[in-house]
PDB file of C-alpha atoms in Angstrom:
ATOM      1  CA  UNK E   1       2.584  -4.170   7.015  1.00 60.00           C
ATOM      2  CA  UNK E   2       4.829  -5.015  10.090  1.00 56.00           C
ATOM      3  CA  UNK E   3       8.396  -6.705   9.511  1.00 54.00           C
ATOM      4  CA  UNK E   4       7.695 -10.585   9.138  1.00 55.00           C
ATOM      5  CA  UNK E   5      11.326 -11.629   9.201  1.00 45.00           C
ATOM      6  CA  UNK E   6      11.380 -13.379  12.554  1.00 41.00           C
ATOM      7  CA  UNK E   7       8.157 -15.211  12.210  1.00 43.00           C
ATOM      8  CA  UNK E   8       9.164 -16.374   8.899  1.00 43.00           C
ATOM      9  CA  UNK E   9      12.511 -17.959  10.032  1.00 38.00           C
ATOM     10  CA  UNK E  10      13.050 -21.619   9.103  1.00 36.00           C
ATOM     11  CA  UNK E  11       9.635 -21.552   7.227  1.00 37.00           C
ATOM     12  CA  UNK E  12       9.599 -23.287   3.257  1.00 36.00           C
ATOM     13  CA  UNK E  13       9.377 -20.621   0.848  1.00 36.00           C
ATOM     14  CA  UNK E  14       6.091 -20.388  -1.198  1.00 38.00           C
ATOM     15  CA  UNK E  15       6.911 -20.685  -5.005  1.00 39.00           C
ATOM     16  CA  UNK E  16       5.969 -17.810  -7.331  1.00 40.00           C
ATOM     17  CA  UNK E  17       3.471 -18.535  -9.728  1.00 39.00           C
ATOM     18  CA  UNK E  18       5.448 -18.485 -13.314  1.00 37.00           C
ATOM     19  CA  UNK E  19       8.266 -16.584 -11.552  1.00 36.00           C
ATOM     20  CA  UNK E  20      10.828 -15.405 -13.879  1.00 36.00           C
ATOM     21  CA  UNK E  21      14.739 -14.639 -13.339  1.00 35.00           C
ATOM     22  CA  UNK E  22      15.320 -11.205 -12.501  1.00 33.00           C
ATOM     23  CA  UNK E  23      17.112  -9.409 -15.157  1.00 39.00           C
ATOM     24  CA  UNK E  24      19.598  -6.441 -14.367  1.00 35.00           C
ATOM     25  CA  UNK E  25      17.403  -4.015 -15.011  1.00 40.00           C
ATOM     26  CA  UNK E  26      14.995  -5.498 -12.374  1.00 61.00           C
ATOM     27  CA  UNK E  27      17.387  -5.207  -9.788  1.00 70.00           C
ATOM     28  CA  UNK E  28      16.603  -3.081  -6.613  1.00 94.00           C
ATOM     29  CA  UNK E  29      18.672  -0.136  -5.602  1.00 96.00           C
ATOM     30  CA  UNK E  30      18.645   1.290  -2.347  1.00 97.00           C
ATOM     31  CA  UNK E  31      17.637   5.086  -2.390  1.00 98.00           C
ATOM     32  CA  UNK E  32      17.550   5.786   1.560  1.00 98.00           C
ATOM     33  CA  UNK E  33      18.173   3.693   4.723  1.00 98.00           C
ATOM     34  CA  UNK E  34      14.850   4.136   7.069  1.00 97.00           C
ATOM     35  CA  UNK E  35      14.164   1.417   9.328  1.00 95.00           C
ATOM     36  CA  UNK E  36      10.864  -0.385   9.625  1.00 96.00           C
ATOM     37  CA  UNK E  37       8.556   1.261   6.717  1.00 98.00           C
ATOM     38  CA  UNK E  38       5.290   0.567   5.934  1.00 97.00           C
ATOM     39  CA  UNK E  39       3.729   2.223   3.021  1.00 98.00           C
ATOM     40  CA  UNK E  40       4.677   4.787   0.388  1.00 98.00           C
ATOM     41  CA  UNK E  41       3.378   7.329  -1.768  1.00 98.00           C
ATOM     42  CA  UNK E  42       4.834   9.805  -4.215  1.00 98.00           C
ATOM     43  CA  UNK E  43       3.942  13.306  -4.207  1.00 98.00           C
ATOM     44  CA  UNK E  44       3.496  15.269  -7.587  1.00 98.00           C
ATOM     45  CA  UNK E  45       6.938  16.782  -7.630  1.00 98.00           C
ATOM     46  CA  UNK E  46       8.441  13.584  -6.925  1.00 98.00           C
ATOM     47  CA  UNK E  47       9.225  13.792  -3.453  1.00 98.00           C
ATOM     48  CA  UNK E  48       8.693   9.950  -1.678  1.00 98.00           C
ATOM     49  CA  UNK E  49       6.490   9.815   1.326  1.00 98.00           C
ATOM     50  CA  UNK E  50       6.842   7.206   3.820  1.00 98.00           C
ATOM     51  CA  UNK E  51       5.212   5.716   6.881  1.00 98.00           C
ATOM     52  CA  UNK E  52       6.491   3.558   9.722  1.00 97.00           C
ATOM     53  CA  UNK E  53       3.627   1.675  12.424  1.00 95.00           C
ATOM     54  CA  UNK E  54       6.024   2.614  14.914  1.00 96.00           C
ATOM     55  CA  UNK E  55       6.556   6.443  14.650  1.00 97.00           C
ATOM     56  CA  UNK E  56       4.575   9.471  13.976  1.00 98.00           C
ATOM     57  CA  UNK E  57       6.953  10.489  11.438  1.00 98.00           C
ATOM     58  CA  UNK E  58       6.064  11.184   7.781  1.00 98.00           C
ATOM     59  CA  UNK E  59       8.855  10.711   6.252  1.00 98.00           C
ATOM     60  CA  UNK E  60       9.818  12.537   2.911  1.00 98.00           C
ATOM     61  CA  UNK E  61      12.241  11.077   0.500  1.00 98.00           C
ATOM     62  CA  UNK E  62      14.392  12.957  -2.265  1.00 98.00           C
ATOM     63  CA  UNK E  63      14.838  10.031  -4.600  1.00 98.00           C
ATOM     64  CA  UNK E  64      17.621  11.806  -6.714  1.00 97.00           C
ATOM     65  CA  UNK E  65      19.544  13.354  -3.960  1.00 98.00           C
ATOM     66  CA  UNK E  66      19.086   9.896  -2.026  1.00 98.00           C
ATOM     67  CA  UNK E  67      18.124  12.104   1.333  1.00 98.00           C
ATOM     68  CA  UNK E  68      15.809  11.581   3.697  1.00 98.00           C
ATOM     69  CA  UNK E  69      14.260  13.656   6.599  1.00 98.00           C
ATOM     70  CA  UNK E  70      10.893  14.053   8.601  1.00 98.00           C
ATOM     71  CA  UNK E  71       8.017  15.755   6.577  1.00 98.00           C
ATOM     72  CA  UNK E  72       5.706  16.165   9.717  1.00 98.00           C
ATOM     73  CA  UNK E  73       4.865  14.526  12.542  1.00 98.00           C
ATOM     74  CA  UNK E  74       1.146  13.468  12.783  1.00 98.00           C
ATOM     75  CA  UNK E  75       0.028  14.903  16.034  1.00 97.00           C
ATOM     76  CA  UNK E  76      -2.288  12.399  17.697  1.00 97.00           C
ATOM     77  CA  UNK E  77      -0.796   9.285  15.994  1.00 97.00           C
ATOM     78  CA  UNK E  78       1.266   6.936  17.624  1.00 94.00           C
ATOM     79  CA  UNK E  79       2.225   5.132  14.313  1.00 97.00           C
ATOM     80  CA  UNK E  80       1.292   5.552  10.765  1.00 98.00           C
ATOM     81  CA  UNK E  81       0.236   2.773   7.847  1.00 98.00           C
ATOM     82  CA  UNK E  82      -1.876   3.322   5.010  1.00 98.00           C
ATOM     83  CA  UNK E  83      -1.527   6.644   2.873  1.00 98.00           C
ATOM     84  CA  UNK E  84      -3.013   7.873  -0.275  1.00 98.00           C
ATOM     85  CA  UNK E  85      -3.600  11.344  -2.351  1.00 98.00           C
ATOM     86  CA  UNK E  86      -6.856  12.462  -2.706  1.00 98.00           C
ATOM     87  CA  UNK E  87      -6.883  16.072  -3.752  1.00 98.00           C
ATOM     88  CA  UNK E  88      -3.659  17.284  -5.412  1.00 98.00           C
ATOM     89  CA  UNK E  89      -0.725  16.964  -2.583  1.00 98.00           C
ATOM     90  CA  UNK E  90      -3.129  16.253   0.162  1.00 98.00           C
ATOM     91  CA  UNK E  91      -3.079  12.546   1.512  1.00 98.00           C
ATOM     92  CA  UNK E  92      -5.034  10.877   3.616  1.00 98.00           C
ATOM     93  CA  UNK E  93      -3.003   8.622   6.184  1.00 98.00           C
ATOM     94  CA  UNK E  94      -4.057   5.761   8.457  1.00 98.00           C
ATOM     95  CA  UNK E  95      -2.564   6.578  12.168  1.00 98.00           C
ATOM     96  CA  UNK E  96      -3.907   4.103  14.713  1.00 97.00           C
ATOM     97  CA  UNK E  97      -7.845   3.995  14.228  1.00 98.00           C
ATOM     98  CA  UNK E  98      -7.499   7.208  13.154  1.00 98.00           C
ATOM     99  CA  UNK E  99      -7.799   9.105   9.575  1.00 98.00           C
ATOM    100  CA  UNK E 100      -5.663  12.088   8.958  1.00 98.00           C
ATOM    101  CA  UNK E 101      -5.293  15.183   6.789  1.00 98.00           C
ATOM    102  CA  UNK E 102      -1.664  15.762   5.632  1.00 98.00           C
ATOM    103  CA  UNK E 103      -1.599  18.743   3.390  1.00 98.00           C
ATOM    104  CA  UNK E 104       1.379  19.733   1.177  1.00 98.00           C
ATOM    105  CA  UNK E 105      -0.171  22.292  -0.658  1.00 97.00           C
ATOM    106  CA  UNK E 106       0.714  25.232   1.625  1.00 96.00           C
ATOM    107  CA  UNK E 107       3.812  26.773   2.307  1.00 96.00           C
ATOM    108  CA  UNK E 108       4.522  24.307   4.892  1.00 97.00           C
ATOM    109  CA  UNK E 109       3.048  20.663   5.771  1.00 98.00           C
ATOM    110  CA  UNK E 110      -0.056  20.428   7.929  1.00 98.00           C
ATOM    111  CA  UNK E 111      -1.661  17.523   9.386  1.00 98.00           C
ATOM    112  CA  UNK E 112      -5.153  16.961  11.325  1.00 98.00           C
ATOM    113  CA  UNK E 113      -7.479  14.170  12.382  1.00 98.00           C
ATOM    114  CA  UNK E 114     -10.652  13.921  10.104  1.00 98.00           C
ATOM    115  CA  UNK E 115     -11.981  11.304  11.974  1.00 98.00           C
ATOM    116  CA  UNK E 116     -11.315   8.160  14.324  1.00 98.00           C
ATOM    117  CA  UNK E 117     -13.359   5.129  13.015  1.00 98.00           C
ATOM    118  CA  UNK E 118     -14.130   4.459  16.983  1.00 97.00           C
ATOM    119  CA  UNK E 119     -15.316   0.263  16.063  1.00 95.00           C
ATOM    120  CA  UNK E 120     -11.794  -0.435  14.362  1.00 97.00           C
ATOM    121  CA  UNK E 121      -9.759  -2.694  15.297  1.00 97.00           C
ATOM    122  CA  UNK E 122      -6.744  -2.462  12.997  1.00 96.00           C
ATOM    123  CA  UNK E 123      -6.926  -0.508  10.088  1.00 98.00           C
ATOM    124  CA  UNK E 124      -3.613  -1.210   7.661  1.00 97.00           C
ATOM    125  CA  UNK E 125      -4.311  -0.240   3.988  1.00 98.00           C
ATOM    126  CA  UNK E 126      -5.837   2.359   2.093  1.00 98.00           C
ATOM    127  CA  UNK E 127      -7.205   2.837  -0.870  1.00 98.00           C
ATOM    128  CA  UNK E 128      -8.642   6.505  -2.884  1.00 98.00           C
ATOM    129  CA  UNK E 129     -11.945   6.063  -4.833  1.00 98.00           C
ATOM    130  CA  UNK E 130     -12.350   9.108  -5.762  1.00 98.00           C
ATOM    131  CA  UNK E 131     -11.145  12.513  -4.628  1.00 97.00           C
ATOM    132  CA  UNK E 132     -13.741  12.611  -1.367  1.00 98.00           C
ATOM    133  CA  UNK E 133     -13.837   8.816  -0.369  1.00 98.00           C
ATOM    134  CA  UNK E 134     -11.491   6.438   0.776  1.00 98.00           C
ATOM    135  CA  UNK E 135     -11.417   2.609   1.149  1.00 98.00           C
ATOM    136  CA  UNK E 136     -10.181   1.579   4.483  1.00 98.00           C
ATOM    137  CA  UNK E 137      -9.081  -2.143   4.901  1.00 98.00           C
ATOM    138  CA  UNK E 138      -9.426  -3.531   8.697  1.00 98.00           C
ATOM    139  CA  UNK E 139      -7.200  -6.096   9.050  1.00 97.00           C
ATOM    140  CA  UNK E 140      -8.421  -7.262  12.299  1.00 96.00           C
ATOM    141  CA  UNK E 141     -12.200  -7.465  11.601  1.00 97.00           C
ATOM    142  CA  UNK E 142     -11.634  -8.642   7.715  1.00 98.00           C
ATOM    143  CA  UNK E 143     -13.768  -5.660   6.303  1.00 98.00           C
ATOM    144  CA  UNK E 144     -13.429  -2.427   4.332  1.00 98.00           C
ATOM    145  CA  UNK E 145     -15.053   1.039   5.599  1.00 98.00           C
ATOM    146  CA  UNK E 146     -15.928   3.202   3.045  1.00 98.00           C
ATOM    147  CA  UNK E 147     -14.763   6.920   4.469  1.00 98.00           C
ATOM    148  CA  UNK E 148     -15.660   9.846   3.432  1.00 98.00           C
ATOM    149  CA  UNK E 149     -12.726  12.646   3.939  1.00 98.00           C
ATOM    150  CA  UNK E 150     -14.940  15.726   3.939  1.00 98.00           C
ATOM    151  CA  UNK E 151     -17.598  14.667   6.748  1.00 98.00           C
ATOM    152  CA  UNK E 152     -15.886  11.728   8.085  1.00 98.00           C
ATOM    153  CA  UNK E 153     -18.321   9.544   7.639  1.00 98.00           C
ATOM    154  CA  UNK E 154     -17.728   6.486   7.510  1.00 98.00           C
ATOM    155  CA  UNK E 155     -19.463   2.698   7.291  1.00 98.00           C
ATOM    156  CA  UNK E 156     -18.748  -0.984   6.351  1.00 98.00           C
ATOM    157  CA  UNK E 157     -18.380  -1.332   2.519  1.00 98.00           C
ATOM    158  CA  UNK E 158     -17.173  -4.955   2.086  1.00 98.00           C
ATOM    159  CA  UNK E 159     -16.908  -7.744   3.943  1.00 98.00           C
ATOM    160  CA  UNK E 160     -15.878 -11.294   2.998  1.00 98.00           C
ATOM    161  CA  UNK E 161     -14.464 -14.543   4.570  1.00 97.00           C
ATOM    162  CA  UNK E 162     -11.411 -13.719   2.149  1.00 98.00           C
ATOM    163  CA  UNK E 163     -10.762 -10.878   4.538  1.00 98.00           C
ATOM    164  CA  UNK E 164     -11.079 -12.805   7.301  1.00 97.00           C
ATOM    165  CA  UNK E 165      -7.936 -12.441   9.869  1.00 95.00           C
ATOM    166  CA  UNK E 166      -5.771 -15.928  10.767  1.00 90.00           C
ATOM    167  CA  UNK E 167      -2.568 -16.410  12.380  1.00 78.00           C
ATOM    168  CA  UNK E 168      -1.313 -15.644  15.647  1.00 80.00           C
ATOM    169  CA  UNK E 169      -1.458 -12.030  15.560  1.00 81.00           C
ATOM    170  CA  UNK E 170      -4.570 -12.308  13.865  1.00 87.00           C
ATOM    171  CA  UNK E 171      -4.477 -10.235  10.725  1.00 94.00           C
ATOM    172  CA  UNK E 172      -6.433 -10.372   7.238  1.00 97.00           C
ATOM    173  CA  UNK E 173      -6.874  -7.985   4.242  1.00 98.00           C
ATOM    174  CA  UNK E 174      -3.352  -6.079   3.917  1.00 97.00           C
ATOM    175  CA  UNK E 175      -3.103  -4.066   1.077  1.00 98.00           C
ATOM    176  CA  UNK E 176      -5.885  -2.490  -1.160  1.00 98.00           C
ATOM    177  CA  UNK E 177      -6.354  -0.560  -4.418  1.00 98.00           C
ATOM    178  CA  UNK E 178      -9.015   0.288  -6.193  1.00 98.00           C
ATOM    179  CA  UNK E 179      -8.504   0.628 -10.496  1.00 97.00           C
ATOM    180  CA  UNK E 180     -11.968   1.304 -12.961  1.00 97.00           C
ATOM    181  CA  UNK E 181     -14.520   0.348  -9.761  1.00 98.00           C
ATOM    182  CA  UNK E 182     -12.721  -3.121  -9.036  1.00 98.00           C
ATOM    183  CA  UNK E 183     -11.110  -3.904  -5.494  1.00 98.00           C
ATOM    184  CA  UNK E 184      -7.814  -5.248  -5.254  1.00 98.00           C
ATOM    185  CA  UNK E 185      -6.579  -6.869  -2.370  1.00 98.00           C
ATOM    186  CA  UNK E 186      -4.197  -9.181  -0.037  1.00 98.00           C
ATOM    187  CA  UNK E 187      -4.476 -11.340   2.731  1.00 97.00           C
ATOM    188  CA  UNK E 188      -1.165 -11.706   4.335  1.00 94.00           C
ATOM    189  CA  UNK E 189      -1.235 -14.676   6.112  1.00 93.00           C
ATOM    190  CA  UNK E 190      -3.951 -16.669   3.813  1.00 95.00           C
ATOM    191  CA  UNK E 191      -1.091 -15.792   1.115  1.00 95.00           C
ATOM    192  CA  UNK E 192      -3.543 -14.976  -1.108  1.00 97.00           C
ATOM    193  CA  UNK E 193      -4.686 -12.020  -3.923  1.00 97.00           C
ATOM    194  CA  UNK E 194      -8.158 -11.060  -4.661  1.00 97.00           C
ATOM    195  CA  UNK E 195     -10.489  -8.756  -6.561  1.00 98.00           C
ATOM    196  CA  UNK E 196     -13.953  -7.544  -6.466  1.00 98.00           C
ATOM    197  CA  UNK E 197     -16.389  -5.516  -8.220  1.00 98.00           C
ATOM    198  CA  UNK E 198     -17.680  -2.250  -6.373  1.00 98.00           C
ATOM    199  CA  UNK E 199     -20.528   0.349  -6.779  1.00 98.00           C
ATOM    200  CA  UNK E 200     -18.501   3.318  -7.282  1.00 97.00           C
ATOM    201  CA  UNK E 201     -20.917   5.459  -4.918  1.00 97.00           C
ATOM    202  CA  UNK E 202     -21.277   2.993  -1.890  1.00 98.00           C
ATOM    203  CA  UNK E 203     -18.452   0.866  -2.792  1.00 98.00           C
ATOM    204  CA  UNK E 204     -20.720  -2.266  -1.941  1.00 98.00           C
ATOM    205  CA  UNK E 205     -19.352  -5.276  -4.037  1.00 98.00           C
ATOM    206  CA  UNK E 206     -21.758  -5.839  -6.959  1.00 98.00           C
ATOM    207  CA  UNK E 207     -20.639  -9.316  -7.683  1.00 97.00           C
ATOM    208  CA  UNK E 208     -18.735 -12.299  -6.068  1.00 98.00           C
ATOM    209  CA  UNK E 209     -14.816 -12.543  -4.881  1.00 98.00           C
ATOM    210  CA  UNK E 210     -12.608 -13.543  -7.297  1.00 97.00           C
ATOM    211  CA  UNK E 211      -9.383 -15.625  -5.994  1.00 97.00           C
ATOM    212  CA  UNK E 212      -5.952 -14.926  -8.105  1.00 96.00           C
ATOM    213  CA  UNK E 213      -3.787 -16.966  -5.904  1.00 95.00           C
ATOM    214  CA  UNK E 214      -3.618 -19.194  -2.664  1.00 95.00           C
ATOM    215  CA  UNK E 215       0.500 -19.657  -2.479  1.00 95.00           C
ATOM    216  CA  UNK E 216       2.045 -16.388  -1.975  1.00 95.00           C
ATOM    217  CA  UNK E 217       2.412 -13.592   0.679  1.00 96.00           C
ATOM    218  CA  UNK E 218       1.337 -10.344  -0.643  1.00 97.00           C
ATOM    219  CA  UNK E 219       1.437  -7.102   1.492  1.00 97.00           C
ATOM    220  CA  UNK E 220       0.615  -3.632  -0.008  1.00 98.00           C
ATOM    221  CA  UNK E 221       0.332  -3.093  -3.844  1.00 98.00           C
ATOM    222  CA  UNK E 222       0.224  -0.640  -6.622  1.00 98.00           C
ATOM    223  CA  UNK E 223      -0.836   0.066 -10.042  1.00 98.00           C
ATOM    224  CA  UNK E 224       2.033   1.141 -12.326  1.00 97.00           C
ATOM    225  CA  UNK E 225       1.318   3.163 -15.553  1.00 96.00           C
ATOM    226  CA  UNK E 226       1.354   0.412 -17.651  1.00 96.00           C
ATOM    227  CA  UNK E 227      -2.086  -0.911 -16.154  1.00 96.00           C
ATOM    228  CA  UNK E 228      -0.231  -3.801 -13.937  1.00 97.00           C
ATOM    229  CA  UNK E 229      -0.237  -4.375 -10.561  1.00 97.00           C
ATOM    230  CA  UNK E 230       2.580  -4.456  -8.358  1.00 98.00           C
ATOM    231  CA  UNK E 231       2.582  -6.718  -4.980  1.00 98.00           C
ATOM    232  CA  UNK E 232       5.165  -6.227  -2.390  1.00 98.00           C
ATOM    233  CA  UNK E 233       5.453  -9.701  -0.789  1.00 97.00           C
ATOM    234  CA  UNK E 234       7.124  -8.731   2.577  1.00 96.00           C
ATOM    235  CA  UNK E 235       8.440 -11.900   3.991  1.00 93.00           C
ATOM    236  CA  UNK E 236       9.046 -13.037   0.434  1.00 93.00           C
ATOM    237  CA  UNK E 237      11.544 -10.644  -0.170  1.00 94.00           C
ATOM    238  CA  UNK E 238      10.444  -9.243  -3.629  1.00 96.00           C
ATOM    239  CA  UNK E 239       8.110  -7.538  -5.858  1.00 97.00           C
ATOM    240  CA  UNK E 240       5.836  -9.219  -8.265  1.00 97.00           C
ATOM    241  CA  UNK E 241       4.044  -8.022 -11.396  1.00 97.00           C
ATOM    242  CA  UNK E 242       0.961  -9.128 -12.141  1.00 96.00           C
ATOM    243  CA  UNK E 243      -1.511  -8.668 -15.780  1.00 94.00           C
ATOM    244  CA  UNK E 244      -5.064  -8.422 -14.728  1.00 92.00           C
ATOM    245  CA  UNK E 245      -5.568  -9.556 -18.178  1.00 88.00           C
ATOM    246  CA  UNK E 246      -3.467 -12.977 -16.810  1.00 86.00           C
ATOM    247  CA  UNK E 247      -3.025 -12.630 -13.279  1.00 81.00           C
ATOM    248  CA  UNK E 248       0.246 -15.135 -12.722  1.00 87.00           C
ATOM    249  CA  UNK E 249       3.206 -13.271 -10.205  1.00 92.00           C
ATOM    250  CA  UNK E 250       6.316 -12.301 -11.997  1.00 94.00           C
ATOM    251  CA  UNK E 251       8.989 -11.753 -10.116  1.00 95.00           C
ATOM    252  CA  UNK E 252      10.468  -8.125 -11.009  1.00 96.00           C
ATOM    253  CA  UNK E 253      12.382  -6.964  -8.160  1.00 95.00           C
ATOM    254  CA  UNK E 254      14.243  -8.447  -4.752  1.00 95.00           C
ATOM    255  CA  UNK E 255      13.449  -6.633  -2.141  1.00 96.00           C
ATOM    256  CA  UNK E 256      14.127  -8.040   1.940  1.00 95.00           C
ATOM    257  CA  UNK E 257      11.157  -7.516   3.501  1.00 96.00           C
ATOM    258  CA  UNK E 258       8.693  -5.203   0.953  1.00 97.00           C
ATOM    259  CA  UNK E 259       5.724  -3.775   2.517  1.00 98.00           C
ATOM    260  CA  UNK E 260       4.368  -1.180  -0.136  1.00 98.00           C
ATOM    261  CA  UNK E 261       5.106   0.170  -3.382  1.00 98.00           C
ATOM    262  CA  UNK E 262       4.389   3.456  -5.366  1.00 98.00           C
ATOM    263  CA  UNK E 263       5.373   4.628  -8.691  1.00 98.00           C
ATOM    264  CA  UNK E 264       7.918   7.594  -9.629  1.00 98.00           C
ATOM    265  CA  UNK E 265       5.590  10.948 -11.322  1.00 98.00           C
ATOM    266  CA  UNK E 266       8.106  12.891 -13.141  1.00 97.00           C
ATOM    267  CA  UNK E 267       9.348  12.183 -16.761  1.00 96.00           C
ATOM    268  CA  UNK E 268      12.988  10.644 -15.199  1.00 96.00           C
ATOM    269  CA  UNK E 269      11.157   7.846 -12.791  1.00 97.00           C
ATOM    270  CA  UNK E 270       7.712   7.266 -14.283  1.00 97.00           C
ATOM    271  CA  UNK E 271       9.009   3.558 -15.028  1.00 97.00           C
ATOM    272  CA  UNK E 272      10.735   3.085 -11.250  1.00 98.00           C
ATOM    273  CA  UNK E 273       8.481   1.220  -8.470  1.00 98.00           C
ATOM    274  CA  UNK E 274       9.810   2.721  -5.111  1.00 98.00           C
ATOM    275  CA  UNK E 275       9.505   0.162  -2.434  1.00 98.00           C
ATOM    276  CA  UNK E 276       9.181   0.610   1.178  1.00 98.00           C
ATOM    277  CA  UNK E 277      10.917  -1.932   3.246  1.00 97.00           C
ATOM    278  CA  UNK E 278      12.392  -2.824   6.555  1.00 95.00           C
ATOM    279  CA  UNK E 279      15.733  -1.356   5.337  1.00 96.00           C
ATOM    280  CA  UNK E 280      14.195   1.632   3.946  1.00 98.00           C
ATOM    281  CA  UNK E 281      13.099   2.984   0.323  1.00 98.00           C
ATOM    282  CA  UNK E 282      14.402   0.653  -3.078  1.00 98.00           C
ATOM    283  CA  UNK E 283      13.858   1.774  -6.486  1.00 98.00           C
ATOM    284  CA  UNK E 284      13.072  -1.389  -9.055  1.00 97.00           C
ATOM    285  CA  UNK E 285      13.304  -0.206 -12.688  1.00 96.00           C
ATOM    286  CA  UNK E 286      10.225  -1.626 -14.670  1.00 95.00           C
ATOM    287  CA  UNK E 287      10.009  -2.091 -18.819  1.00 89.00           C
ATOM    288  CA  UNK E 288       6.912  -0.427 -19.611  1.00 82.00           C
TER     289      UNK E 288
END
């Protein structure tokens, strides 16, 4: 989501549940400086992709050389948010109400509009269910669409009060990821994290929503190779770790305006969580 520092100025900090002191190995280091990043993904070759809600530039970042450039301008989009890889080196990216395909598998990257979700309000988070299906969070409507990347067909799959928007913007469900047929999502202005089991085909909920916490802001999130969940807390300026078996937030890195995260994909950085933020991309080393 967008940066919240100005909105949160003067408000009391919300306590981390079972927060841990940051050890030296948990400190964040800046990889590159790019303003107002929204979301992040990592390509199979280890290069980082980052989005910005105010630009159609999809940025590429080399974490070893610590350099950045524009990988491609996504034609038709005025800004980019959620991103996810649904086929080898092929990504879906949210641009306004449109879902775009960005293909890096050829000699040069190419982008194309898959489909516009005409009845959407404010699309933000994106999760990959399988190699043809996405889950797209609508923060303005408080719901999740099931989206077919091959046909562009979409339908509302999940809607729940825990996803509903609030606040002056208004904005509800934000980050979303799926693992083992369980959808994990945040509601940024309700300071909450939730999960719900779904049908792997229809993406419809198969049980009740479970609320994990209601006292810590959460933006986007990612799973690590250790099976744990990592949540960027935006205005609370941190990255927290959550064990699905014991869902308490443990702070593992301090990153101002953290908005999203993704783990490295090479042997050198598979234990590194790359974090998008208001001032660029940061690296947090995780003890796996």
